[in-house]
Every structure is written in structure tokens, then in C-alpha cells.
């Protein structure tokens, strides 16, 4: 009678270490902040030419969290300023970091982010796409209707 294969005792600690690493990796991937908007993403959504900004917005929507949603809302409401190095969400005269939500000092070279109609359309579509994941059925229905009203021709 053959016995099932059992790992030699010397391999058991190694197997336990692999399990621990796998569990830690899984926890990091599933952590709420793991997919938060980065400073680089926020800057790309706020500066550059229109097509690059739309591409950055579309990429951010794919794995958006609450901070990403808030930043897209701020962009849509013309409440974002940007410098060469970073983007800032404005609440009156107070600037906040879109990544951490912490209040920060606005650099002297920060300028208003201007959205043309092309960008406004992309921001509206992004907001509607994000609302498709809402728990409220009426919100999801309104988002679907908004997306169907102005379908993307591409």
C-alpha cells in the first residue's frame, strides 16, 4: 500500500512562509487604500493636453476609490489648481492634497485648471460611470441614462 506524499519536515517551514507571503499580498491588494489616486495620476488629470487628460481620467475610473471620485468631482466643479509638480483640490482659499486629503499650502505658481467642453464631456461620462457602481438603484439608473444620452462614438 502506498502512502500519499508528505513533504519532508524540513520543507514545512518554507511552505508556511509562502502561505504567509501570499496572505500578506492578498491583504495588500484588497486594502481600501491600495488603489487610491496617486499624486502623479491627479497631476495627469489636471494638466497637459486634452487627450492626455481624458486618457488619465479614463484610467483612473477603472480602479477608482472615494478620493478618486472626489478629485473627479472637484475637476468637474472647477475646484482644482495645479502647479508644475502637483494638483490641489480647492475649498474656498484652502488647498488640500487629493491623495491624502490633508490641508496644504498652495504654491505661488499654482494656476486654475481649465476644462474645455471636450474635457467636461469626459468628466461627465466618468462621473456617470462611477455612479454605475452605486448601491442605490435610482442612482445607477440615472447614470445609465446619462451615459446613453451622449454615447461615445469610438
mmCIF file with all atom_site columns, C-alpha atoms in Angstrom:
data_model
loop_
_atom_site.group_PDB
_atom_site.id
_atom_site.type_symbol
_atom_site.label_atom_id
_atom_site.label_alt_id
_atom_site.label_comp_id
_atom_site.label_asym_id
_atom_site.label_entity_id
_atom_site.label_seq_id
_atom_site.pdbx_PDB_ins_code
_atom_site.Cartn_x
_atom_site.Cartn_y
_atom_site.Cartn_z
_atom_site.occupancy
_atom_site.B_iso_or_equiv
_atom_site.pdbx_formal_charge
_atom_site.auth_seq_id
_atom_site.auth_comp_id
_atom_site.auth_asym_id
_atom_site.auth_atom_id
_atom_site.pdbx_PDB_model_num
ATOM 1   C CA . UNK A 1 1   ? 0.000   0.000  0.000   1.00 0.00 ? 1   UNK A CA 1
ATOM 2   C CA . UNK A 1 2   ? 1.356   3.386  -0.975  1.00 0.00 ? 2   UNK A CA 1
ATOM 3   C CA . UNK A 1 3   ? 1.100   6.382  1.216   1.00 0.00 ? 3   UNK A CA 1
ATOM 4   C CA . UNK A 1 4   ? 0.217   9.836  -0.002  1.00 0.00 ? 4   UNK A CA 1
ATOM 5   C CA . UNK A 1 5   ? 3.181   12.121 -0.482  1.00 0.00 ? 5   UNK A CA 1
ATOM 6   C CA . UNK A 1 6   ? 4.001   14.173 2.574   1.00 0.00 ? 6   UNK A CA 1
ATOM 7   C CA . UNK A 1 7   ? 6.530   16.938 2.479   1.00 0.00 ? 7   UNK A CA 1
ATOM 8   C CA . UNK A 1 8   ? 9.657   16.318 4.421   1.00 0.00 ? 8   UNK A CA 1
ATOM 9   C CA . UNK A 1 9   ? 9.669   18.121 7.770   1.00 0.00 ? 9   UNK A CA 1
ATOM 10  C CA . UNK A 1 10  ? 12.393  20.482 6.566   1.00 0.00 ? 10  UNK A CA 1
ATOM 11  C CA . UNK A 1 11  ? 10.034  21.888 3.872   1.00 0.00 ? 11  UNK A CA 1
ATOM 12  C CA . UNK A 1 12  ? 7.157   22.666 6.216   1.00 0.00 ? 12  UNK A CA 1
ATOM 13  C CA . UNK A 1 13  ? 8.567   25.995 7.491   1.00 0.00 ? 13  UNK A CA 1
ATOM 14  C CA . UNK A 1 14  ? 9.196   27.090 3.916   1.00 0.00 ? 14  UNK A CA 1
ATOM 15  C CA . UNK A 1 15  ? 5.638   26.209 2.920   1.00 0.00 ? 15  UNK A CA 1
ATOM 16  C CA . UNK A 1 16  ? 4.314   28.192 5.906   1.00 0.00 ? 16  UNK A CA 1
ATOM 17  C CA . UNK A 1 17  ? 6.433   31.183 4.869   1.00 0.00 ? 17  UNK A CA 1
ATOM 18  C CA . UNK A 1 18  ? 4.990   31.066 1.339   1.00 0.00 ? 18  UNK A CA 1
ATOM 19  C CA . UNK A 1 19  ? 1.475   30.950 2.742   1.00 0.00 ? 19  UNK A CA 1
ATOM 20  C CA . UNK A 1 20  ? 2.241   33.952 4.925   1.00 0.00 ? 20  UNK A CA 1
ATOM 21  C CA . UNK A 1 21  ? 3.608   35.900 1.960   1.00 0.00 ? 21  UNK A CA 1
ATOM 22  C CA . UNK A 1 22  ? 0.590   35.012 -0.152  1.00 0.00 ? 22  UNK A CA 1
ATOM 23  C CA . UNK A 1 23  ? -1.809  36.124 2.581   1.00 0.00 ? 23  UNK A CA 1
ATOM 24  C CA . UNK A 1 24  ? 0.061   39.411 3.039   1.00 0.00 ? 24  UNK A CA 1
ATOM 25  C CA . UNK A 1 25  ? -0.008  40.082 -0.704  1.00 0.00 ? 25  UNK A CA 1
ATOM 26  C CA . UNK A 1 26  ? -3.721  39.355 -0.806  1.00 0.00 ? 26  UNK A CA 1
ATOM 27  C CA . UNK A 1 27  ? -4.324  41.716 2.115   1.00 0.00 ? 27  UNK A CA 1
ATOM 28  C CA . UNK A 1 28  ? -2.366  44.488 0.389   1.00 0.00 ? 28  UNK A CA 1
ATOM 29  C CA . UNK A 1 29  ? -4.281  44.051 -2.840  1.00 0.00 ? 29  UNK A CA 1
ATOM 30  C CA . UNK A 1 30  ? -7.628  44.121 -1.087  1.00 0.00 ? 30  UNK A CA 1
ATOM 31  C CA . UNK A 1 31  ? -6.801  47.012 1.248   1.00 0.00 ? 31  UNK A CA 1
ATOM 32  C CA . UNK A 1 32  ? -9.027  50.076 0.707   1.00 0.00 ? 32  UNK A CA 1
ATOM 33  C CA . UNK A 1 33  ? -6.112  52.431 0.093   1.00 0.00 ? 33  UNK A CA 1
ATOM 34  C CA . UNK A 1 34  ? -4.300  50.142 -2.286  1.00 0.00 ? 34  UNK A CA 1
ATOM 35  C CA . UNK A 1 35  ? -5.932  51.621 -5.355  1.00 0.00 ? 35  UNK A CA 1
ATOM 36  C CA . UNK A 1 36  ? -6.214  55.273 -4.233  1.00 0.00 ? 36  UNK A CA 1
ATOM 37  C CA . UNK A 1 37  ? -5.467  58.098 -6.645  1.00 0.00 ? 37  UNK A CA 1
ATOM 38  C CA . UNK A 1 38  ? -1.771  58.944 -6.753  1.00 0.00 ? 38  UNK A CA 1
ATOM 39  C CA . UNK A 1 39  ? -0.218  62.400 -6.981  1.00 0.00 ? 39  UNK A CA 1
ATOM 40  C CA . UNK A 1 40  ? 1.023   61.516 -10.464 1.00 0.00 ? 40  UNK A CA 1
ATOM 41  C CA . UNK A 1 41  ? -2.473  60.491 -11.627 1.00 0.00 ? 41  UNK A CA 1
ATOM 42  C CA . UNK A 1 42  ? -4.007  63.655 -10.182 1.00 0.00 ? 42  UNK A CA 1
ATOM 43  C CA . UNK A 1 43  ? -1.441  65.818 -11.969 1.00 0.00 ? 43  UNK A CA 1
ATOM 44  C CA . UNK A 1 44  ? -2.030  63.986 -15.271 1.00 0.00 ? 44  UNK A CA 1
ATOM 45  C CA . UNK A 1 45  ? -5.800  64.502 -14.941 1.00 0.00 ? 45  UNK A CA 1
ATOM 46  C CA . UNK A 1 46  ? -5.301  68.218 -14.257 1.00 0.00 ? 46  UNK A CA 1
ATOM 47  C CA . UNK A 1 47  ? -2.517  69.228 -16.657 1.00 0.00 ? 47  UNK A CA 1
ATOM 48  C CA . UNK A 1 48  ? -1.414  68.551 -20.193 1.00 0.00 ? 48  UNK A CA 1
ATOM 49  C CA . UNK A 1 49  ? -3.322  68.499 -23.434 1.00 0.00 ? 49  UNK A CA 1
ATOM 50  C CA . UNK A 1 50  ? -6.947  67.417 -23.623 1.00 0.00 ? 50  UNK A CA 1
ATOM 51  C CA . UNK A 1 51  ? -6.436  63.920 -24.993 1.00 0.00 ? 51  UNK A CA 1
ATOM 52  C CA . UNK A 1 52  ? -3.795  63.037 -22.391 1.00 0.00 ? 52  UNK A CA 1
ATOM 53  C CA . UNK A 1 53  ? -6.028  64.338 -19.608 1.00 0.00 ? 53  UNK A CA 1
ATOM 54  C CA . UNK A 1 54  ? -9.011  62.329 -20.872 1.00 0.00 ? 54  UNK A CA 1
ATOM 55  C CA . UNK A 1 55  ? -6.849  59.204 -21.043 1.00 0.00 ? 55  UNK A CA 1
ATOM 56  C CA . UNK A 1 56  ? -5.697  59.790 -17.446 1.00 0.00 ? 56  UNK A CA 1
ATOM 57  C CA . UNK A 1 57  ? -9.313  60.293 -16.312 1.00 0.00 ? 57  UNK A CA 1
ATOM 58  C CA . UNK A 1 58  ? -10.422 57.109 -18.060 1.00 0.00 ? 58  UNK A CA 1
ATOM 59  C CA . UNK A 1 59  ? -7.578  55.125 -16.482 1.00 0.00 ? 59  UNK A CA 1
ATOM 60  C CA . UNK A 1 60  ? -8.422  56.489 -13.026 1.00 0.00 ? 60  UNK A CA 1
ATOM 61  C CA . UNK A 1 61  ? -12.074 55.478 -13.388 1.00 0.00 ? 61  UNK A CA 1
ATOM 62  C CA . UNK A 1 62  ? -11.102 51.830 -13.888 1.00 0.00 ? 62  UNK A CA 1
ATOM 63  C CA . UNK A 1 63  ? -9.984  51.425 -10.285 1.00 0.00 ? 63  UNK A CA 1
ATOM 64  C CA . UNK A 1 64  ? -11.473 54.477 -8.602  1.00 0.00 ? 64  UNK A CA 1
ATOM 65  C CA . UNK A 1 65  ? -11.859 54.861 -4.872  1.00 0.00 ? 65  UNK A CA 1
ATOM 66  C CA . UNK A 1 66  ? -13.578 57.612 -2.871  1.00 0.00 ? 66  UNK A CA 1
ATOM 67  C CA . UNK A 1 67  ? -10.626 60.007 -3.209  1.00 0.00 ? 67  UNK A CA 1
ATOM 68  C CA . UNK A 1 68  ? -10.547 59.500 -6.977  1.00 0.00 ? 68  UNK A CA 1
ATOM 69  C CA . UNK A 1 69  ? -14.285 60.192 -7.158  1.00 0.00 ? 69  UNK A CA 1
ATOM 70  C CA . UNK A 1 70  ? -13.833 63.337 -5.055  1.00 0.00 ? 70  UNK A CA 1
ATOM 71  C CA . UNK A 1 71  ? -10.998 64.537 -7.300  1.00 0.00 ? 71  UNK A CA 1
ATOM 72  C CA . UNK A 1 72  ? -13.037 63.963 -10.465 1.00 0.00 ? 72  UNK A CA 1
ATOM 73  C CA . UNK A 1 73  ? -15.943 65.854 -8.871  1.00 0.00 ? 73  UNK A CA 1
ATOM 74  C CA . UNK A 1 74  ? -13.584 68.708 -7.977  1.00 0.00 ? 74  UNK A CA 1
ATOM 75  C CA . UNK A 1 75  ? -12.251 68.794 -11.547 1.00 0.00 ? 75  UNK A CA 1
ATOM 76  C CA . UNK A 1 76  ? -15.792 68.900 -12.862 1.00 0.00 ? 76  UNK A CA 1
ATOM 77  C CA . UNK A 1 77  ? -16.678 71.747 -10.463 1.00 0.00 ? 77  UNK A CA 1
ATOM 78  C CA . UNK A 1 78  ? -13.588 73.808 -11.408 1.00 0.00 ? 78  UNK A CA 1
ATOM 79  C CA . UNK A 1 79  ? -12.227 73.411 -7.875  1.00 0.00 ? 79  UNK A CA 1
ATOM 80  C CA . UNK A 1 80  ? -8.715  72.257 -8.810  1.00 0.00 ? 80  UNK A CA 1
ATOM 81  C CA . UNK A 1 81  ? -5.487  74.208 -9.146  1.00 0.00 ? 81  UNK A CA 1
ATOM 82  C CA . UNK A 1 82  ? -2.223  72.784 -10.396 1.00 0.00 ? 82  UNK A CA 1
ATOM 83  C CA . UNK A 1 83  ? 1.448   73.667 -10.388 1.00 0.00 ? 83  UNK A CA 1
ATOM 84  C CA . UNK A 1 84  ? 4.226   72.007 -12.357 1.00 0.00 ? 84  UNK A CA 1
ATOM 85  C CA . UNK A 1 85  ? 4.634   69.418 -9.608  1.00 0.00 ? 85  UNK A CA 1
ATOM 86  C CA . UNK A 1 86  ? 1.199   68.732 -8.095  1.00 0.00 ? 86  UNK A CA 1
ATOM 87  C CA . UNK A 1 87  ? -2.554  69.195 -8.280  1.00 0.00 ? 87  UNK A CA 1
ATOM 88  C CA . UNK A 1 88  ? -4.623  70.609 -5.413  1.00 0.00 ? 88  UNK A CA 1
ATOM 89  C CA . UNK A 1 89  ? -8.317  70.490 -4.567  1.00 0.00 ? 89  UNK A CA 1
ATOM 90  C CA . UNK A 1 90  ? -9.607  73.901 -3.518  1.00 0.00 ? 90  UNK A CA 1
ATOM 91  C CA . UNK A 1 91  ? -12.282 74.589 -0.924  1.00 0.00 ? 91  UNK A CA 1
ATOM 92  C CA . UNK A 1 92  ? -12.520 78.361 -0.934  1.00 0.00 ? 92  UNK A CA 1
ATOM 93  C CA . UNK A 1 93  ? -8.977  79.561 -0.240  1.00 0.00 ? 93  UNK A CA 1
ATOM 94  C CA . UNK A 1 94  ? -7.877  76.296 1.385   1.00 0.00 ? 94  UNK A CA 1
ATOM 95  C CA . UNK A 1 95  ? -5.907  73.789 -0.709  1.00 0.00 ? 95  UNK A CA 1
ATOM 96  C CA . UNK A 1 96  ? -5.957  70.077 0.044   1.00 0.00 ? 96  UNK A CA 1
ATOM 97  C CA . UNK A 1 97  ? -3.840  67.235 -1.240  1.00 0.00 ? 97  UNK A CA 1
ATOM 98  C CA . UNK A 1 98  ? -6.025  64.956 -3.421  1.00 0.00 ? 98  UNK A CA 1
ATOM 99  C CA . UNK A 1 99  ? -4.091  61.868 -2.297  1.00 0.00 ? 99  UNK A CA 1
ATOM 100 C CA . UNK A 1 100 ? -4.184  62.316 1.476   1.00 0.00 ? 100 UNK A CA 1
ATOM 101 C CA . UNK A 1 101 ? -6.967  64.859 1.921   1.00 0.00 ? 101 UNK A CA 1
ATOM 102 C CA . UNK A 1 102 ? -4.635  66.875 4.169   1.00 0.00 ? 102 UNK A CA 1
ATOM 103 C CA . UNK A 1 103 ? -4.666  70.665 4.079   1.00 0.00 ? 103 UNK A CA 1
ATOM 104 C CA . UNK A 1 104 ? -1.566  72.024 2.358   1.00 0.00 ? 104 UNK A CA 1
ATOM 105 C CA . UNK A 1 105 ? -0.103  75.399 1.427   1.00 0.00 ? 105 UNK A CA 1
ATOM 106 C CA . UNK A 1 106 ? -0.872  76.319 -2.170  1.00 0.00 ? 106 UNK A CA 1
ATOM 107 C CA . UNK A 1 107 ? 2.320   77.063 -4.142  1.00 0.00 ? 107 UNK A CA 1
ATOM 108 C CA . UNK A 1 108 ? 2.636   80.539 -5.649  1.00 0.00 ? 108 UNK A CA 1
ATOM 109 C CA . UNK A 1 109 ? 2.854   79.101 -9.171  1.00 0.00 ? 109 UNK A CA 1
ATOM 110 C CA . UNK A 1 110 ? -0.421  77.129 -8.922  1.00 0.00 ? 110 UNK A CA 1
ATOM 111 C CA . UNK A 1 111 ? -2.993  78.056 -11.548 1.00 0.00 ? 111 UNK A CA 1
ATOM 112 C CA . UNK A 1 112 ? -6.654  77.261 -12.107 1.00 0.00 ? 112 UNK A CA 1
ATOM 113 C CA . UNK A 1 113 ? -7.312  74.110 -14.093 1.00 0.00 ? 113 UNK A CA 1
ATOM 114 C CA . UNK A 1 114 ? -9.359  74.973 -17.170 1.00 0.00 ? 114 UNK A CA 1
ATOM 115 C CA . UNK A 1 115 ? -11.705 72.389 -18.674 1.00 0.00 ? 115 UNK A CA 1
ATOM 116 C CA . UNK A 1 116 ? -12.940 72.846 -22.228 1.00 0.00 ? 116 UNK A CA 1
ATOM 117 C CA . UNK A 1 117 ? -16.139 71.217 -23.496 1.00 0.00 ? 117 UNK A CA 1
ATOM 118 C CA . UNK A 1 118 ? -14.258 68.084 -24.576 1.00 0.00 ? 118 UNK A CA 1
ATOM 119 C CA . UNK A 1 119 ? -12.932 67.612 -21.032 1.00 0.00 ? 119 UNK A CA 1
ATOM 120 C CA . UNK A 1 120 ? -16.283 68.457 -19.439 1.00 0.00 ? 120 UNK A CA 1
ATOM 121 C CA . UNK A 1 121 ? -17.892 65.749 -21.541 1.00 0.00 ? 121 UNK A CA 1
ATOM 122 C CA . UNK A 1 122 ? -15.229 63.248 -20.443 1.00 0.00 ? 122 UNK A CA 1
ATOM 123 C CA . UNK A 1 123 ? -15.661 64.266 -16.788 1.00 0.00 ? 123 UNK A CA 1
ATOM 124 C CA . UNK A 1 124 ? -19.447 63.884 -17.024 1.00 0.00 ? 124 UNK A CA 1
ATOM 125 C CA . UNK A 1 125 ? -19.025 60.424 -18.552 1.00 0.00 ? 125 UNK A CA 1
ATOM 126 C CA . UNK A 1 126 ? -16.508 59.472 -15.849 1.00 0.00 ? 126 UNK A CA 1
ATOM 127 C CA . UNK A 1 127 ? -18.861 60.599 -13.084 1.00 0.00 ? 127 UNK A CA 1
ATOM 128 C CA . UNK A 1 128 ? -21.724 58.633 -14.645 1.00 0.00 ? 128 UNK A CA 1
ATOM 129 C CA . UNK A 1 129 ? -19.526 55.552 -14.999 1.00 0.00 ? 129 UNK A CA 1
ATOM 130 C CA . UNK A 1 130 ? -18.567 55.792 -11.326 1.00 0.00 ? 130 UNK A CA 1
ATOM 131 C CA . UNK A 1 131 ? -22.234 56.083 -10.354 1.00 0.00 ? 131 UNK A CA 1
ATOM 132 C CA . UNK A 1 132 ? -22.945 52.772 -12.075 1.00 0.00 ? 132 UNK A CA 1
ATOM 133 C CA . UNK A 1 133 ? -21.331 51.132 -9.037  1.00 0.00 ? 133 UNK A CA 1
ATOM 134 C CA . UNK A 1 134 ? -23.665 52.835 -6.574  1.00 0.00 ? 134 UNK A CA 1
ATOM 135 C CA . UNK A 1 135 ? -25.716 50.717 -4.193  1.00 0.00 ? 135 UNK A CA 1
ATOM 136 C CA . UNK A 1 136 ? -28.761 52.890 -4.908  1.00 0.00 ? 136 UNK A CA 1
ATOM 137 C CA . UNK A 1 137 ? -30.799 51.578 -7.839  1.00 0.00 ? 137 UNK A CA 1
ATOM 138 C CA . UNK A 1 138 ? -32.102 55.035 -8.799  1.00 0.00 ? 138 UNK A CA 1
ATOM 139 C CA . UNK A 1 139 ? -28.551 56.400 -8.948  1.00 0.00 ? 139 UNK A CA 1
ATOM 140 C CA . UNK A 1 140 ? -27.450 53.523 -11.187 1.00 0.00 ? 140 UNK A CA 1
ATOM 141 C CA . UNK A 1 141 ? -30.462 54.059 -13.482 1.00 0.00 ? 141 UNK A CA 1
ATOM 142 C CA . UNK A 1 142 ? -29.737 57.793 -13.744 1.00 0.00 ? 142 UNK A CA 1
ATOM 143 C CA . UNK A 1 143 ? -26.081 57.058 -14.530 1.00 0.00 ? 143 UNK A CA 1
ATOM 144 C CA . UNK A 1 144 ? -27.033 54.584 -17.267 1.00 0.00 ? 144 UNK A CA 1
ATOM 145 C CA . UNK A 1 145 ? -29.446 57.125 -18.746 1.00 0.00 ? 145 UNK A CA 1
ATOM 146 C CA . UNK A 1 146 ? -26.733 59.805 -18.684 1.00 0.00 ? 146 UNK A CA 1
ATOM 147 C CA . UNK A 1 147 ? -24.304 57.516 -20.479 1.00 0.00 ? 147 UNK A CA 1
ATOM 148 C CA . UNK A 1 148 ? -26.899 56.603 -23.110 1.00 0.00 ? 148 UNK A CA 1
ATOM 149 C CA . UNK A 1 149 ? -27.804 60.254 -23.696 1.00 0.00 ? 149 UNK A CA 1
ATOM 150 C CA . UNK A 1 150 ? -24.349 61.088 -25.040 1.00 0.00 ? 150 UNK A CA 1
ATOM 151 C CA . UNK A 1 151 ? -22.770 57.823 -26.188 1.00 0.00 ? 151 UNK A CA 1
ATOM 152 C CA . UNK A 1 152 ? -19.105 57.806 -27.112 1.00 0.00 ? 152 UNK A CA 1
ATOM 153 C CA . UNK A 1 153 ? -18.712 57.433 -30.879 1.00 0.00 ? 153 UNK A CA 1
ATOM 154 C CA . UNK A 1 154 ? -15.446 55.497 -30.644 1.00 0.00 ? 154 UNK A CA 1
#
